[in-house]
Amino acid sequence: MSLEEFKNRDISQSNYYKVDIDEYPTTNSAKFFQVVRRTFKGEMFVGLWVVLREMFKFNIHTLQYPKEKLPITPRYRAIHEMQRLFESGTDRCIGCGLCEKICISDCIRIDTRYDESSRKEVSEYTINLGRCIFCGYCAEVCPELAIVHGGRYENVSEQREHFTLYEDMLTPIDSAINGTQKEYPGFGAITPNESVKKTPLAY
Amino acid sequence: MNKINFKLDGIDVEASSDETILSVARRVGLYIPTMCYLKKTTPSASCRLCVVEVEGVDGMILSCQAKPTQDISVTTNSEALIKERTNIMKLYSVNHPLECGVCDKSGECDLQNKTAEFGIDQQSFSAKDQYREVKEWGLLGYNPSLCIMCEKCTHVCNEIIGDDAIEIEYGGYSSTITPKGSDTLDCTFCGECIAVCPVGALTSSDFHYRANSWELTKVPSTCPHCSAGCALEYEVKNSHGGEKIYRVVNDYEHTTLCGAGRFGFDYIADGSKDEMKLQSAVDAIKGAKAIRFSSQISNEEALMLQKIKEQQGLKLFNEDARVYSKFTTPFSSLATREDVKSSDAILILGSRISSDNPAIRYAITEASRHRGASVVNLHPIEDALMQNVITQFVKYEAGSEEGVMALLVQRLVCDVDDATKRYLDSLDDGYLSAESNFGEDELDEIAAMLSRKESRVIILGADLLSHPRAENIAVLASLLQRYAGFKVLVVASQINTVGVSLICDLDLDDKSIDGTVGYGMPAEFTISYDDSADLQVAPLSQQEGTVVTLDHQLLPLNVAVEFNGYVLNDIANILGIGKRDTVDFTSELPQSAGFKSTAFDLLENFYQHDGLDTRGYFIDQTESGANSTLEDIEDLAEFNGTVIYRCDEVLQFNALTAKCAALGADSALVGSAQFAVAARVSDGDLITITSAGTDRVREFKLDNTLKGTIALEPMVDREPLSLLGRYRYEKVTITKGSCDE
């Protein structure tokens, strides 16, 4: 089909035709016989036969979901993760509050305080995933690459709160220290093949 | 005044003789960048960003301190000027820590703005950085590496506040701000230095790293603590744990705030609604013979109480406002703080002004620093905080205020009418000056000082209002107003003392009466902002309403944090005299007392860019026309033995400030070494103070800055009823140890 043909929206043209459909029954008896006819014709087995045939062919395209998962693209925006600094394991988040500011669905809340070593410390950090629209602005605005979108898209739990606490989103400390923390590609991320220096704050 | 005409960037402008080039430019809307300029202080000329060129003059001129002369032509923007300013900004940016992301200034930063304005995106000069220790000074924190040495803080501390507590330690690149003469900061903690700091160097410890300015909602309101009613903005944020006040800020270009306003906000109540309690409050009012209330209420509440009085036929007790009202009757009009600022001679009588009303103290400091005003403090106790501005201290005996006032009047008035002249001639000045210890020499000195002064102000404090002879003292003081050209400022004790005195028809408090309802005061049924009261209502900072300050200015209050309980209007509604909202009463305030019919929503609450005060409106001061007659001076009371003076610490005014953790109310009796010897107590002793049948246990603290034999006892924690109608000085007996033992 050429583009011109495709763009032609004139339905009066001959390549449009009407589907041949029987007249709907009008009398009660005709309606009754239509029901009987449909009930005993065995149309259901037509569909079942297709399934059965494909099953015995062993040519299955279905993903065995809980056991198998499709790889997701690096740009997929699922539940947030809070990253740590390499080696020292200190939280990357400096508590600047830009994610809270930029969040268009107003689902991030951050409370900070002055800690013992006179640094700004995040005392509470929550994301209300019931409100979050996963737009990714928080990750984009983060000056420290501290909040990123991870790949965990299974939002199933007994309580929504399970996903929203800072501690749950924060990388486990051992994976930060042994270097298995996953760096997420995306805006402002470390470019591939670039050697990552040890954290300068490790003193 | 002579006007000076000159050209500013080609525009013809006119300046008065005391204006600088910068202030003219600001007035006509021309932009000259500055870093260190503060309108309310003298220019410190440290930033040099405000340079301008004058035709025919070599080099650049600092517009913040240079006054224009006739017919000069000034250029505020040229390539050379921009280059000069850009270089200055480059120097400011050398080694400035790149921690803008966590800095408390969070974008409200002059340095950040100017750096962006001049496009400084790299550091083209370098200097070896040095270790600068972050300092903790109580309520303040100081980070020297962020400091740009603009000197705004030292200037306000010295010229506006009068503490003179911080100074610059000069050392070129390693200059810092340091507490004057000690390792730690010992000041009244007004926090004004935090407010004026253009970068995040001086910060409030309490607010440090807790929120960013953009997250905070500003609620413009009026400080509810003392009678000055300073403008402030509550900054509120809804966070984990509900809505909270995070900090209080002020428009520091035009207003000054004391520490109570700035740090005293953590008394906020949540409130709850309980129909039973509300009904029992209504029943209590219906069955009551009198309502006793405090002056920490809004005008609207005062009007409702007045309506309740008319409807229920009960009495209204408010000693504070009643005494104020009677005291101010003889005066034709009262002065404002602006009058104090623009005066050149100030007498303070009967007030420890630094703790009674810091706002007046700041006005006095400003008059002293900017106009060279002479300040005479007449008081039995010398005040170390005022020593920077006081030119003469006159110590008189406690209780002899009437005599002191009579002697002042006798010496200072002239061209009086015959009756007054006869009265003044008949005074036994020998007796008065002997008993009051107010000598001829001191009077001479005051008179000599005043002979050179044009605008005179006398500040009359709470000692006089609580004096048994208060009315005669007021009549005497009115002679100073009429015949000696004095403006009179009466220090009202609480935020709305003036408003209540104008609105309510008050009765003399009869403490023995049964069936009282208290509104903010203890009584048989107490309605108060305190959560232990029979019915809790909203404190002033959680209500809409208006108050009248000692300047006779009506100012609006706004809700900082929502209160979920009842307000007086709910009770009034059940009684059938309420309105939909409390502020519907604002336009109904009595016009006979000088109020206007302006509705609450039409009241402004800000200062314009040129400093014009648009807050609320000024009450027309009506002359009472009451004929006041002079009474003979009674024998002056003598206070021998152990005498204490009821006086709160600086920044403590009432039960609300006492609740504030940052202000740290201390219940100790504070006395001098001399007092300690006389009362046979020593520092840290637990003592029992007995006066007029009441006992209280306090710690005794020795204060070496105090002199004399009178100790200071805080009153915020005292039972308000026991203080009703009592003179501020009290003769007490002090026994060691607590009475329980």
Short mmCIF file of C-alpha atoms in Angstrom, two decimals, chain B residues 129-135 137 141-155 165-183 185 197 199 201-202:
data_model
loop_
_atom_site.label_atom_id
_atom_site.label_comp_id
_atom_site.label_asym_id
_atom_site.label_seq_id
_atom_site.Cartn_x
_atom_site.Cartn_y
_atom_site.Cartn_z
CA ASP B 129 42.89 27.77 51.86
CA GLN B 130 43.15 27.57 55.57
CA TYR B 131 41.48 25.69 58.34
CA ARG B 132 38.51 27.58 59.69
CA GLU B 133 36.74 26.07 62.64
CA VAL B 134 32.96 25.99 62.72
CA LYS B 135 31.78 27.71 65.89
CA TRP B 137 27.54 29.96 69.98
CA GLY B 141 26.24 28.86 64.67
CA TYR B 142 29.08 30.51 62.75
CA ASN B 143 30.87 28.98 59.80
CA PRO B 144 33.85 31.21 58.99
CA SER B 145 34.57 29.58 55.64
CA LEU B 146 31.22 30.80 54.34
CA CYS B 147 31.67 34.29 55.78
CA ILE B 148 32.36 37.05 53.24
CA MET B 149 33.23 39.75 55.81
CA CYS B 150 30.46 42.13 54.81
CA GLU B 151 30.23 43.38 58.41
CA LYS B 152 26.45 43.60 58.38
CA CYS B 153 26.24 41.51 61.57
CA THR B 154 28.64 43.61 63.59
CA HIS B 155 26.89 46.76 62.43
CA ALA B 165 28.78 41.44 71.28
CA ILE B 166 30.61 40.53 68.08
CA GLU B 167 33.51 42.17 66.35
CA ILE B 168 35.80 41.58 63.42
CA GLU B 169 39.17 40.05 64.05
CA TYR B 170 41.16 41.65 61.27
CA GLY B 171 43.68 39.50 59.54
CA GLY B 172 43.33 39.99 55.81
CA TYR B 173 42.26 36.75 54.21
CA SER B 174 41.94 35.08 57.60
CA SER B 175 39.63 37.71 59.11
CA THR B 176 36.75 36.31 61.12
CA ILE B 177 33.88 37.42 63.28
CA THR B 178 34.56 36.78 66.95
CA PRO B 179 32.68 37.40 70.17
CA LYS B 180 33.92 40.59 71.72
CA GLY B 181 36.26 40.07 74.61
CA SER B 182 35.47 36.41 75.30
CA ASP B 183 35.69 32.96 73.80
CA LEU B 185 29.22 34.58 72.63
CA CYS B 197 23.81 37.57 57.07
CA VAL B 199 25.37 34.08 53.10
CA ALA B 201 27.78 31.93 57.68
CA LEU B 202 25.65 32.86 60.68
#
